[in-house]
Amino acid sequence: MDTSEAQIFSLSVSHNNEKRPTSKGGWPAAIFIIGVEVAGRFAYYGLVNNLITYQTNTLHEPMTTAAKNVSTWVGVSSLLPILGAFVADSYLGRFKTVVGASIIYILGMVLLALSVTVIHERYSVAIFYTALYILAVGEGGHKPCVQTFAADQFDEGNATERAAKSSFFNWWYLGIVFGASLATVFVIYIQDNFGWGLAVSILAGALVGALVLFLAGFKKYRKQAPVGSPFTTIAKVFVAAAHKRHLTETNGGLGIWYKDDQTFENPTLNNIVPKKGQTFARTNQFRFLDKAAIIDEIDASSKTRNPWRLCSVNQVEKAKLVLRLIPVWLGCLMFAVVLAQLSTFFTKQGSTMVRSIGPHFKIPPAALQSLTGFTIIITIPIYDRVFVPLMRKLTGHPSGITILQRIGVGLFITIIEMAVAALVESKRVNVAKNHGLMDMPKAIVPMSLWWIVPQYILNGLSDVLIIVGLQQLFYDQMPEEMRSVGAAAYLSVNGIGNFVNTAIISIVQAITSRNGHPWLGDNINRAHLDRFYWVLTVLSALNLCAYVWIANGYVYKKVEDVIDEDV
């Protein structure tokens, strides 16, 4: 038995012989990493949730400009994880990438604190935005790797840890929301009442604490070495399939190359059989890629395999896994567009309403986002402990419902959310008109804050279903060596969605400005934000129809049973 076969044998899982648990990993290690993510999300959402208020009130940016700048920054922050994931999976590994990204993150937050305190006003805007995009670079390495590194602590070859991982993503997101909600209530109050300098300093301190906590768990972690560029592996499949585009298994083909670990000696139909070790089952989707695994005369006459001409079935199926996720990814972009309203127009909408609780306390507009967080904190335990067991009995599915069904229900809720937001905004404008406040955009409309609570609650419900579903889908359905990239891909939904939101705002502004009455003007009372919300409602409904069609054709990853030597 050669080295590669020995490694396969040692890592294989039979039906009656589970891998022995090690002293590393599991919940004891994951708890450290969840703590780090709580601190990281505390810092991120303590900044982003109130950013539009600072831009409009302190930097004096127009509302639409500020909304676009927020969406662009959030978009870049959500796209850079693709680069961070590539670096982690190909070169540094997830642990080192998290450490490096955390240091960059801290430096960006310190620079941001300086820009809002001691730097002269002449240079403060440039330094402010420079600091924001340094933070985006830190996010790029932090976001995709922390979650994947935490999930890596659960061994899929151990039954106990495999069961624990099924609940991990729910509790992981609960930790994220806890950090975000704490920031929304605590940090934003400090920003509005004591200034941004103190608030940003607190955020920087949280990041330092997160890095110290992460390093404290060093000896408990399971660390995976980088495996080289995962994109190269996928590219080889497409190149090999292109080389053999006119070939079929029965016309010019000499067999199929099944396993990555096979030796390449005298390949014929008689000896090309799967050896032991876990392998993906062949699927019927994207059949053009199957040609990459067909052995032709050039392959048969070669002493060594050319990986750009001949790929294993496993490699082909890995490429298919990636391709299958792309339509799902596209189908979730409108969710990110709706989510973008939370920290932009929802916040401006709430800032004009009665926010007083008692004679001395007034709720900061951005703190309303904590309602979404509280909804998630309440919903996740109910979903995990009540809904899943109940649905498991009804459907027989381990998760109660499939991941794609979970996401689909969440997309349906976003339609209701935007419709409710449109109705509430129509009511708010009518109240402003009845009280003669149409030309007083900074005046408080005599309408209770509680009117907009339902749209925040609906946003929380859709978050629980869609975001956790995407996390699990892009982890479970990605090839193992591409799981950091999978995390980055799900995060990029939010990034691209924010760019789509910026584009929609620009298009709506361009069209409605032609008659001199833009829907998204600086005077929110004269604007027609309700009509903009109805546009998003219709787009969300159309998007759901497309998603249902995509989900019906989706094929989940199929793994064949382990084959023993006696077969």
Coordinates of C-alpha atoms in Angstrom, one line a residue:
M1 CA 0.0 0.0 0.0
D2 CA 1.5 3.3 -1.1
T3 CA 1.4 6.6 0.9
S4 CA -1.6 8.0 -0.7
E5 CA -3.6 4.8 -0.3
A6 CA -2.6 4.6 3.4
Q7 CA -3.8 8.1 3.9
I8 CA -7.1 7.3 2.2
F9 CA -7.4 4.1 4.3
S10 CA -6.7 6.0 7.6
L11 CA -9.3 8.7 6.8
S12 CA -12.0 6.4 5.4
V13 CA -15.2 5.8 7.3
S14 CA -16.8 2.4 7.1
H15 CA -20.4 1.6 8.1
N16 CA -19.3 0.0 11.4
N17 CA -16.1 1.9 12.3
E18 CA -16.2 5.6 13.1
K19 CA -13.1 7.7 13.3
R20 CA -11.9 8.2 16.8
P21 CA -12.4 11.7 18.2
T22 CA -9.3 13.7 19.0
S23 CA -8.6 16.0 21.8
K24 CA -8.8 19.0 19.4
G25 CA -11.8 20.6 17.8
G26 CA -15.5 20.1 18.6
W27 CA -17.5 22.6 20.6
P28 CA -14.6 23.5 23.0
A29 CA -12.7 24.9 20.0
A30 CA -15.7 26.3 18.2
I31 CA -16.8 28.3 21.2
F32 CA -13.6 30.4 21.0
I33 CA -14.2 31.1 17.4
I34 CA -17.8 32.0 17.9
G35 CA -16.7 34.4 20.6
V36 CA -14.3 36.0 18.0
E37 CA -17.1 36.3 15.5
V38 CA -19.5 37.9 18.1
A39 CA -16.8 40.6 18.7
G40 CA -16.2 41.0 15.0
R41 CA -19.8 41.5 14.2
F42 CA -20.2 43.9 17.1
A43 CA -17.5 46.1 15.5
Y44 CA -18.8 45.8 12.0
Y45 CA -22.5 46.5 12.7
G46 CA -21.7 49.2 15.3
L47 CA -20.2 51.0 12.3
V48 CA -22.4 50.2 9.3
N49 CA -25.8 50.5 11.0
N50 CA -25.4 54.2 11.7
L51 CA -23.0 55.1 8.9
I52 CA -25.7 56.9 6.9
T53 CA -26.5 59.2 9.8
Y54 CA -22.9 60.3 10.1
Q55 CA -22.6 60.8 6.4
T56 CA -25.7 63.0 6.2
N57 CA -25.4 64.9 9.5
T58 CA -21.7 65.3 9.8
L59 CA -20.3 65.0 6.3
H60 CA -23.4 66.7 4.9
E61 CA -23.9 64.2 2.0
P62 CA -27.3 64.1 0.2
M63 CA -29.4 61.2 1.2
T64 CA -29.2 59.4 -2.1
T65 CA -25.4 59.9 -2.2
A66 CA -25.0 58.6 1.3
A67 CA -27.2 55.6 0.5
K68 CA -25.1 54.8 -2.6
N69 CA -21.8 55.2 -0.6
V70 CA -23.0 52.8 2.1
S71 CA -24.2 50.3 -0.5
T72 CA -20.9 50.5 -2.4
W73 CA -18.8 50.1 0.7
V74 CA -20.9 47.2 2.0
G75 CA -20.7 45.7 -1.5
V76 CA -16.9 45.9 -1.7
S77 CA -16.7 44.5 1.9
S78 CA -18.8 41.5 0.8
L79 CA -16.8 40.9 -2.5
L80 CA -13.3 41.0 -1.0
P81 CA -14.0 37.8 0.9
I82 CA -13.6 35.9 -2.4
L83 CA -10.0 37.1 -2.6
G84 CA -9.5 36.4 1.1
A85 CA -10.9 32.8 0.7
F86 CA -8.6 32.2 -2.3
V87 CA -5.6 33.3 -0.3
A88 CA -6.6 31.1 2.6
D89 CA -7.4 28.0 0.6
S90 CA -4.4 28.3 -1.7
Y91 CA -1.5 29.8 0.4
L92 CA -1.9 30.8 4.0
G93 CA -4.5 28.5 5.5
R94 CA -7.6 29.7 7.4
F95 CA -5.9 30.3 10.8
K96 CA -3.1 32.5 9.5
T97 CA -5.5 34.4 7.2
V98 CA -7.8 35.2 10.2
V99 CA -4.9 36.5 12.2
G100 CA -3.6 38.7 9.4
A101 CA -7.0 40.0 8.5
S102 CA -7.7 40.8 12.2
I103 CA -4.6 43.0 12.4
I104 CA -5.6 44.9 9.2
Y105 CA -9.1 45.3 10.7
I106 CA -7.7 46.8 13.9
L107 CA -5.5 49.2 12.0
G108 CA -8.5 50.4 9.9
M109 CA -10.6 51.0 12.9
V110 CA -7.8 52.9 14.7
L111 CA -7.4 55.1 11.6
L112 CA -11.2 55.6 11.5
A113 CA -11.1 56.8 15.1
L114 CA -8.4 59.3 14.3
S115 CA -10.4 60.6 11.3
V116 CA -13.5 61.4 13.4
T117 CA -11.5 63.0 16.3
V118 CA -8.0 64.5 15.8
I119 CA -7.5 64.8 12.0
H120 CA -8.2 68.3 10.5
E121 CA -11.5 68.7 8.8
R122 CA -9.8 69.4 5.5
Y123 CA -8.4 65.8 5.4
S124 CA -10.9 64.0 7.5
V125 CA -13.2 62.9 4.7
A126 CA -10.4 61.4 2.7
I127 CA -9.0 59.6 5.8
F128 CA -12.5 58.5 6.7
Y129 CA -13.1 56.7 3.5
T130 CA -9.6 55.4 3.3
A131 CA -10.1 53.8 6.8
L132 CA -13.5 52.4 5.6
Y133 CA -11.8 50.5 2.7
I134 CA -9.0 49.3 4.9
L135 CA -11.7 47.8 7.1
A136 CA -13.2 46.3 3.9
V137 CA -9.8 44.5 3.3
G138 CA -9.8 43.2 6.8
E139 CA -13.4 42.0 6.4
G140 CA -12.2 40.2 3.2
G141 CA -9.9 37.9 5.1
H142 CA -12.0 37.6 8.2
K143 CA -15.5 36.8 7.0
P144 CA -15.0 33.7 4.8
C145 CA -12.4 32.1 7.0
V146 CA -13.7 32.5 10.6
Q147 CA -17.0 30.6 9.8
T148 CA -15.3 27.9 7.8
F149 CA -12.6 27.5 10.4
A150 CA -15.2 27.1 13.1
A151 CA -17.1 24.5 11.0
D152 CA -13.9 22.6 10.4
Q153 CA -13.7 21.9 14.1
F154 CA -16.5 19.3 13.6
D155 CA -15.3 16.1 12.1
E156 CA -17.7 14.7 9.5
G157 CA -16.2 11.3 10.1
N158 CA -17.5 11.2 13.7
A159 CA -21.2 10.6 14.3
T160 CA -21.4 12.8 17.4
E161 CA -19.6 15.7 15.8
R162 CA -21.5 15.3 12.5
A163 CA -24.8 15.7 14.5
A164 CA -23.4 18.7 16.3
K165 CA -22.5 20.4 13.0
S166 CA -26.1 20.2 11.9
S167 CA -27.0 22.7 14.6
F168 CA -23.8 24.6 14.4
F169 CA -24.9 27.0 11.7
N170 CA -28.1 28.1 13.6
W171 CA -26.1 28.8 16.8
W172 CA -23.3 30.5 14.8
Y173 CA -25.8 32.9 13.3
L174 CA -27.3 33.5 16.7
G175 CA -23.9 34.6 17.9
I176 CA -23.5 37.0 15.0
V177 CA -26.9 38.5 15.6
F178 CA -26.2 38.8 19.3
G179 CA -23.0 40.9 18.5
A180 CA -24.9 42.9 15.9
S181 CA -27.8 43.6 18.2
L182 CA -25.5 44.6 21.1
A183 CA -23.8 47.1 18.8
T184 CA -27.1 48.4 17.5
V185 CA -28.4 49.2 21.0
F186 CA -25.2 50.2 22.8
V187 CA -22.7 51.6 20.2
I188 CA -25.3 53.6 18.3
Y189 CA -26.6 55.2 21.5
I190 CA -23.0 56.3 22.3
Q191 CA -22.6 57.6 18.7
D192 CA -25.7 59.7 18.9
N193 CA -25.2 61.0 22.5
F194 CA -21.4 61.0 23.2
G195 CA -19.8 61.2 19.8
W196 CA -18.3 59.0 17.2
G197 CA -14.8 59.2 18.6
L198 CA -15.7 57.3 21.8
A199 CA -17.9 54.8 19.9
V200 CA -15.2 53.9 17.3
S201 CA -12.6 53.6 20.0
I202 CA -14.9 51.0 21.7
L203 CA -15.2 49.1 18.4
A204 CA -11.4 49.1 18.0
G205 CA -11.1 47.7 21.6
A206 CA -13.5 45.0 20.7
L207 CA -11.4 43.9 17.7
V208 CA -8.3 43.8 19.9
G209 CA -10.1 41.6 22.4
A210 CA -11.4 39.4 19.6
L211 CA -7.8 38.7 18.3
V212 CA -6.6 38.0 21.8
L213 CA -9.5 35.5 22.4
F214 CA -8.8 33.8 19.0
L215 CA -5.1 33.3 19.8
A216 CA -6.0 32.0 23.3
G217 CA -7.6 28.9 21.7
F218 CA -4.6 28.1 19.5
K219 CA -3.9 24.7 21.1
K220 CA -7.6 23.6 20.7
Y221 CA -8.0 24.1 17.0
R222 CA -7.9 21.7 14.2
K223 CA -6.0 23.4 11.4
Q224 CA -6.0 22.4 7.7
A225 CA -3.1 23.1 5.5
P226 CA -3.8 25.0 2.2
V227 CA -4.3 22.7 -0.7
G228 CA -3.4 24.9 -3.6
S229 CA -5.6 26.9 -5.9
P230 CA -9.1 25.4 -6.0
F231 CA -9.9 27.4 -9.1
T232 CA -7.2 25.6 -11.0
T233 CA -8.8 22.3 -10.3
I234 CA -12.1 23.5 -11.6
A235 CA -10.5 25.1 -14.7
K236 CA -8.8 21.8 -15.6
V237 CA -12.2 20.2 -15.9
F238 CA -13.5 22.8 -18.4
V239 CA -10.2 22.7 -20.4
A240 CA -10.2 18.9 -20.6
A241 CA -13.9 18.9 -21.6
A242 CA -13.2 21.4 -24.3
H243 CA -10.4 19.2 -25.7
K244 CA -12.8 16.2 -25.9
R245 CA -15.9 18.1 -27.0
H246 CA -16.5 15.8 -29.9
L247 CA -15.8 12.6 -27.9
T248 CA -18.3 10.3 -26.3
E249 CA -18.0 7.2 -24.0
T250 CA -19.0 4.9 -26.9
N251 CA -17.5 6.9 -29.8
G252 CA -13.7 7.1 -29.4
G253 CA -13.7 6.7 -25.7
L254 CA -11.6 3.9 -24.0
G255 CA -13.1 4.2 -20.5
I256 CA -13.7 6.6 -17.6
W257 CA -11.1 7.9 -15.2
Y258 CA -12.8 7.5 -11.8
K259 CA -10.6 8.3 -8.8
D260 CA -8.0 10.9 -8.0
D261 CA -5.8 8.4 -6.4
Q262 CA -5.6 5.8 -9.3
T263 CA -2.2 5.1 -10.8
F264 CA -1.9 5.8 -14.5
E265 CA -0.6 2.5 -15.9
N266 CA -2.1 0.8 -19.0
P267 CA -5.6 2.3 -18.6
T268 CA -8.2 0.0 -20.1
L269 CA -11.8 -0.7 -19.4
N270 CA -10.9 -3.7 -17.3
N271 CA -8.8 -2.0 -14.7
I272 CA -10.5 1.4 -14.5
V273 CA -12.6 0.8 -11.3
P274 CA -13.1 2.8 -8.2
K275 CA -10.7 2.0 -5.3
K276 CA -11.7 2.3 -1.7
G277 CA -12.3 5.8 -0.4
Q278 CA -15.3 8.2 -0.6
T279 CA -16.3 9.3 -4.0
F280 CA -19.0 11.4 -5.6
A281 CA -21.8 9.7 -7.6
R282 CA -22.0 10.6 -11.2
T283 CA -24.9 12.9 -12.0
N284 CA -26.8 13.7 -15.2
Q285 CA -26.6 17.5 -15.1
F286 CA -24.0 19.4 -17.1
R287 CA -23.2 16.3 -19.1
F288 CA -20.7 18.3 -21.3
L289 CA -18.3 18.2 -18.4
D290 CA -18.4 14.4 -18.3
K291 CA -16.2 14.4 -21.4
A292 CA -13.2 15.5 -19.2
A293 CA -13.2 12.1 -17.6
I294 CA -13.2 10.1 -20.8
I295 CA -9.9 8.3 -21.7
D296 CA -9.0 8.8 -25.4
E297 CA -6.1 7.3 -27.4
I298 CA -3.8 10.2 -26.5
D299 CA -4.4 9.5 -22.8
A300 CA -4.0 5.8 -23.2
S301 CA -0.7 6.1 -25.0
S302 CA 0.8 8.5 -22.4
K303 CA 2.9 7.3 -19.5
T304 CA 1.8 10.1 -17.2
R305 CA -1.6 11.7 -17.0
N306 CA -2.0 15.2 -18.3
P307 CA -4.3 16.8 -15.8
W308 CA -5.4 19.4 -18.4
R309 CA -6.6 16.6 -20.7
L310 CA -7.9 14.0 -18.3
C311 CA -9.8 14.5 -15.0
S312 CA -11.3 12.1 -12.6
V313 CA -15.0 11.7 -12.1
N314 CA -14.6 13.3 -8.7
Q315 CA -13.0 16.4 -10.2
V316 CA -15.9 16.6 -12.8
E317 CA -18.5 16.3 -10.0
K318 CA -16.7 19.0 -8.0
A319 CA -17.0 21.4 -10.9
K320 CA -20.7 20.5 -11.2
L321 CA -21.2 21.3 -7.5
V322 CA -19.9 24.8 -8.1
L323 CA -21.9 25.3 -11.3
R324 CA -25.2 24.2 -9.5
L325 CA -24.7 26.9 -6.8
I326 CA -24.5 29.8 -9.3
P327 CA -28.2 30.0 -10.2
V328 CA -29.1 29.7 -6.5
W329 CA -26.7 32.6 -5.8
L330 CA -28.4 34.7 -8.5
G331 CA -31.8 33.9 -7.1
C332 CA -30.9 35.4 -3.7
L333 CA -29.6 38.8 -4.9
M334 CA -33.0 40.5 -4.4
F335 CA -32.9 39.4 -0.8
A336 CA -29.7 41.5 -0.4
V337 CA -31.4 44.4 -2.1
V338 CA -34.2 44.3 0.5
L339 CA -31.7 43.9 3.3
A340 CA -29.9 47.0 2.1
Q341 CA -32.9 49.1 3.0
L342 CA -32.5 48.2 6.7
S343 CA -29.4 50.5 7.2
T344 CA -30.5 53.2 4.7
F345 CA -34.1 54.1 3.9
F346 CA -35.6 52.3 6.8
T347 CA -33.4 54.3 9.2
K348 CA -34.2 57.6 7.5
Q349 CA -37.9 56.7 7.6
G350 CA -37.8 56.0 11.3
S351 CA -35.8 59.1 12.1
T352 CA -38.9 61.3 11.2
M353 CA -41.2 59.4 13.6
V354 CA -42.0 59.8 17.3
R355 CA -39.2 57.8 19.0
S356 CA -39.6 58.9 22.6
I357 CA -40.1 56.4 25.4
G358 CA -40.9 58.4 28.5
P359 CA -40.0 62.0 29.1
H360 CA -36.2 61.6 28.9
F361 CA -35.3 58.8 26.5
K362 CA -35.4 58.8 22.7
I363 CA -34.5 55.8 20.6
P364 CA -31.7 56.5 18.0
P365 CA -33.1 55.8 14.5
A366 CA -30.4 53.2 13.7
A367 CA -31.1 51.4 16.9
L368 CA -34.4 50.2 15.4
Q369 CA -32.4 47.6 13.6
S370 CA -32.0 45.8 17.0
L371 CA -35.7 44.7 16.5
T372 CA -34.4 42.5 13.6
G373 CA -31.7 41.2 15.9
F374 CA -34.1 40.4 18.8
T375 CA -36.4 38.7 16.3
I376 CA -33.6 36.4 15.2
I377 CA -32.4 35.7 18.7
I378 CA -35.9 34.6 19.7
T379 CA -36.6 32.7 16.4
I380 CA -33.5 30.6 16.0
P381 CA -33.9 28.5 19.2
I382 CA -37.6 28.0 18.4
Y383 CA -36.7 27.0 14.8
D384 CA -33.9 24.6 16.0
R385 CA -35.6 23.1 19.0
V386 CA -39.3 23.1 18.0
F387 CA -39.9 23.6 14.3
V388 CA -37.1 21.2 13.0
P389 CA -38.1 18.2 15.3
L390 CA -41.8 18.7 14.4
M391 CA -41.1 18.9 10.7
R392 CA -38.6 16.0 10.9
K393 CA -41.5 13.8 12.1
L394 CA -43.7 15.0 9.2
T395 CA -41.2 14.9 6.4
G396 CA -38.5 12.5 7.5
H397 CA -35.9 15.0 6.5
P398 CA -33.0 15.4 9.0
S399 CA -33.4 19.2 8.9
G400 CA -37.2 19.2 8.8
I401 CA -37.3 20.9 5.4
T402 CA -34.6 21.1 2.7
I403 CA -32.2 24.0 2.6
L404 CA -33.7 25.3 -0.6
Q405 CA -37.2 25.2 0.8
R406 CA -36.0 27.1 3.8
I407 CA -34.5 29.8 1.6
G408 CA -37.6 30.0 -0.5
V409 CA -39.9 30.6 2.5
G410 CA -37.5 33.4 3.5
L411 CA -37.7 35.0 0.0
F412 CA -41.5 34.9 0.2
I413 CA -41.4 36.8 3.6
T414 CA -39.2 39.6 1.9
I415 CA -42.2 40.3 -0.5
I416 CA -44.5 40.8 2.5
E417 CA -41.9 42.9 4.2
M418 CA -41.6 45.4 1.4
A419 CA -45.3 45.6 0.9
V420 CA -45.8 46.3 4.6
A421 CA -43.0 49.0 4.4
A422 CA -44.7 50.6 1.4
L423 CA -48.1 50.8 3.2
V424 CA -46.5 52.2 6.4
E425 CA -44.6 54.9 4.4
S426 CA -47.8 55.9 2.6
K427 CA -49.5 56.3 6.0
R428 CA -46.5 58.4 7.3
V429 CA -46.6 60.7 4.3
N430 CA -50.4 61.2 4.8
V431 CA -49.9 62.1 8.4
A432 CA -47.2 64.6 7.5
K433 CA -49.5 66.1 4.9
N434 CA -52.4 66.4 7.3
H435 CA -50.2 68.3 9.8
G436 CA -48.6 70.6 7.2
L437 CA -45.1 69.1 7.5
M438 CA -44.5 68.3 3.8
D439 CA -41.8 71.0 3.5
M440 CA -40.2 70.3 6.9
P441 CA -38.2 67.1 6.3
K442 CA -36.4 67.3 9.7
A443 CA -39.6 67.7 11.6
I444 CA -41.0 64.8 13.7
V445 CA -44.2 63.4 12.2
P446 CA -46.8 62.7 14.9
M447 CA -46.8 59.0 14.2
S448 CA -45.6 56.4 16.6
L449 CA -42.4 54.4 15.9
W450 CA -44.3 51.2 16.5
W451 CA -45.8 51.5 13.0
I452 CA -42.5 50.3 11.4
V453 CA -41.9 47.5 13.9
P454 CA -43.6 44.8 11.7
Q455 CA -41.2 45.4 8.7
Y456 CA -38.2 44.9 11.1
I457 CA -39.7 41.7 12.5
L458 CA -40.3 40.4 9.0
N459 CA -36.8 41.2 8.1
G460 CA -35.6 39.2 11.1
L461 CA -37.7 36.2 10.1
S462 CA -36.4 36.3 6.5
D463 CA -32.8 36.6 7.8
V464 CA -33.1 33.4 9.9
L465 CA -34.3 31.4 6.9
I466 CA -32.2 32.8 4.1
I467 CA -28.8 33.7 5.7
V468 CA -28.5 30.5 7.7
G469 CA -29.7 28.5 4.7
L470 CA -27.1 30.1 2.5
Q471 CA -24.4 29.5 5.0
Q472 CA -25.2 25.8 5.2
L473 CA -25.8 25.4 1.5
F474 CA -22.5 27.0 0.5
Y475 CA -20.6 24.9 3.1
D476 CA -22.2 21.5 2.6
Q477 CA -22.5 21.6 -1.2
M478 CA -19.0 22.9 -1.9
P479 CA -16.0 20.7 -2.4
E480 CA -14.1 20.4 0.9
E481 CA -11.1 22.2 -0.4
M482 CA -13.3 25.2 -1.6
R483 CA -15.3 25.7 1.6
S484 CA -13.7 29.1 2.3
V485 CA -14.6 30.1 -1.2
G486 CA -18.1 28.8 -0.5
A487 CA -18.4 31.1 2.5
A488 CA -17.1 34.0 0.4
A489 CA -19.6 33.1 -2.3
Y490 CA -22.6 33.3 0.1
L491 CA -21.2 36.6 1.5
S492 CA -20.9 38.0 -2.0
V493 CA -24.7 37.7 -2.3
N494 CA -24.9 40.7 0.0
G495 CA -22.1 42.5 -1.8
I496 CA -23.5 42.1 -5.3
G497 CA -27.0 42.7 -3.9
N498 CA -25.8 46.1 -2.6
F499 CA -24.4 47.0 -6.0
V500 CA -27.8 46.0 -7.5
N501 CA -29.5 48.2 -5.0
T502 CA -27.3 51.1 -6.0
A503 CA -28.2 50.5 -9.6
I504 CA -31.9 50.3 -8.9
I505 CA -31.7 53.6 -6.9
S506 CA -29.9 55.2 -9.8
I507 CA -32.4 54.0 -12.4
V508 CA -35.4 55.1 -10.3
Q509 CA -33.8 58.5 -9.7
A510 CA -33.0 58.9 -13.4
I511 CA -36.5 58.0 -14.6
T512 CA -38.5 59.9 -11.9
S513 CA -36.3 63.0 -12.1
R514 CA -37.5 63.7 -15.7
N515 CA -40.7 65.2 -14.5
G516 CA -39.0 67.1 -11.7
H517 CA -40.4 65.0 -8.8
P518 CA -37.8 62.3 -7.9
W519 CA -39.0 59.5 -5.8
L520 CA -35.9 59.6 -3.6
G521 CA -35.3 63.2 -3.0
D522 CA -33.6 64.8 0.1
N523 CA -37.0 65.8 1.4
I524 CA -38.4 62.5 2.5
N525 CA -41.9 63.9 2.9
R526 CA -42.0 65.1 -0.7
A527 CA -40.3 62.0 -2.0
H528 CA -42.2 58.9 -2.9
L529 CA -40.3 56.3 -0.9
D530 CA -43.5 54.2 -0.8
R531 CA -43.4 53.8 -4.6
F532 CA -39.8 52.8 -4.5
Y533 CA -40.8 50.1 -1.9
W534 CA -43.5 48.9 -4.2
V535 CA -41.0 48.5 -7.0
L536 CA -38.9 46.3 -4.7
T537 CA -42.0 44.3 -3.8
V538 CA -42.7 43.5 -7.5
L539 CA -39.1 42.7 -8.2
S540 CA -39.0 40.4 -5.2
A541 CA -42.1 38.6 -6.4
L542 CA -40.6 38.1 -9.8
N543 CA -37.4 36.9 -8.2
L544 CA -39.2 34.3 -6.1
C545 CA -40.8 32.9 -9.3
A546 CA -37.3 32.5 -10.8
Y547 CA -35.9 31.0 -7.6
V548 CA -38.7 28.3 -7.4
W549 CA -37.9 27.3 -11.0
I550 CA -34.1 27.1 -10.1
A551 CA -34.7 25.1 -6.9
N552 CA -36.9 22.6 -8.6
G553 CA -34.1 21.7 -10.9
Y554 CA -31.3 21.6 -8.2
V555 CA -29.5 18.3 -7.6
Y556 CA -27.9 18.0 -4.1
K557 CA -24.5 16.5 -3.7
K558 CA -24.5 12.7 -3.8
V559 CA -21.7 10.6 -2.2
E560 CA -21.4 7.0 -3.0
D561 CA -20.8 4.4 -0.2
V562 CA -17.2 3.6 0.7
I563 CA -15.9 0.7 -1.4
D564 CA -13.8 -2.0 0.4
E565 CA -11.0 -4.0 -1.1
D566 CA -13.1 -7.2 -1.2
V567 CA -15.6 -5.6 -3.6

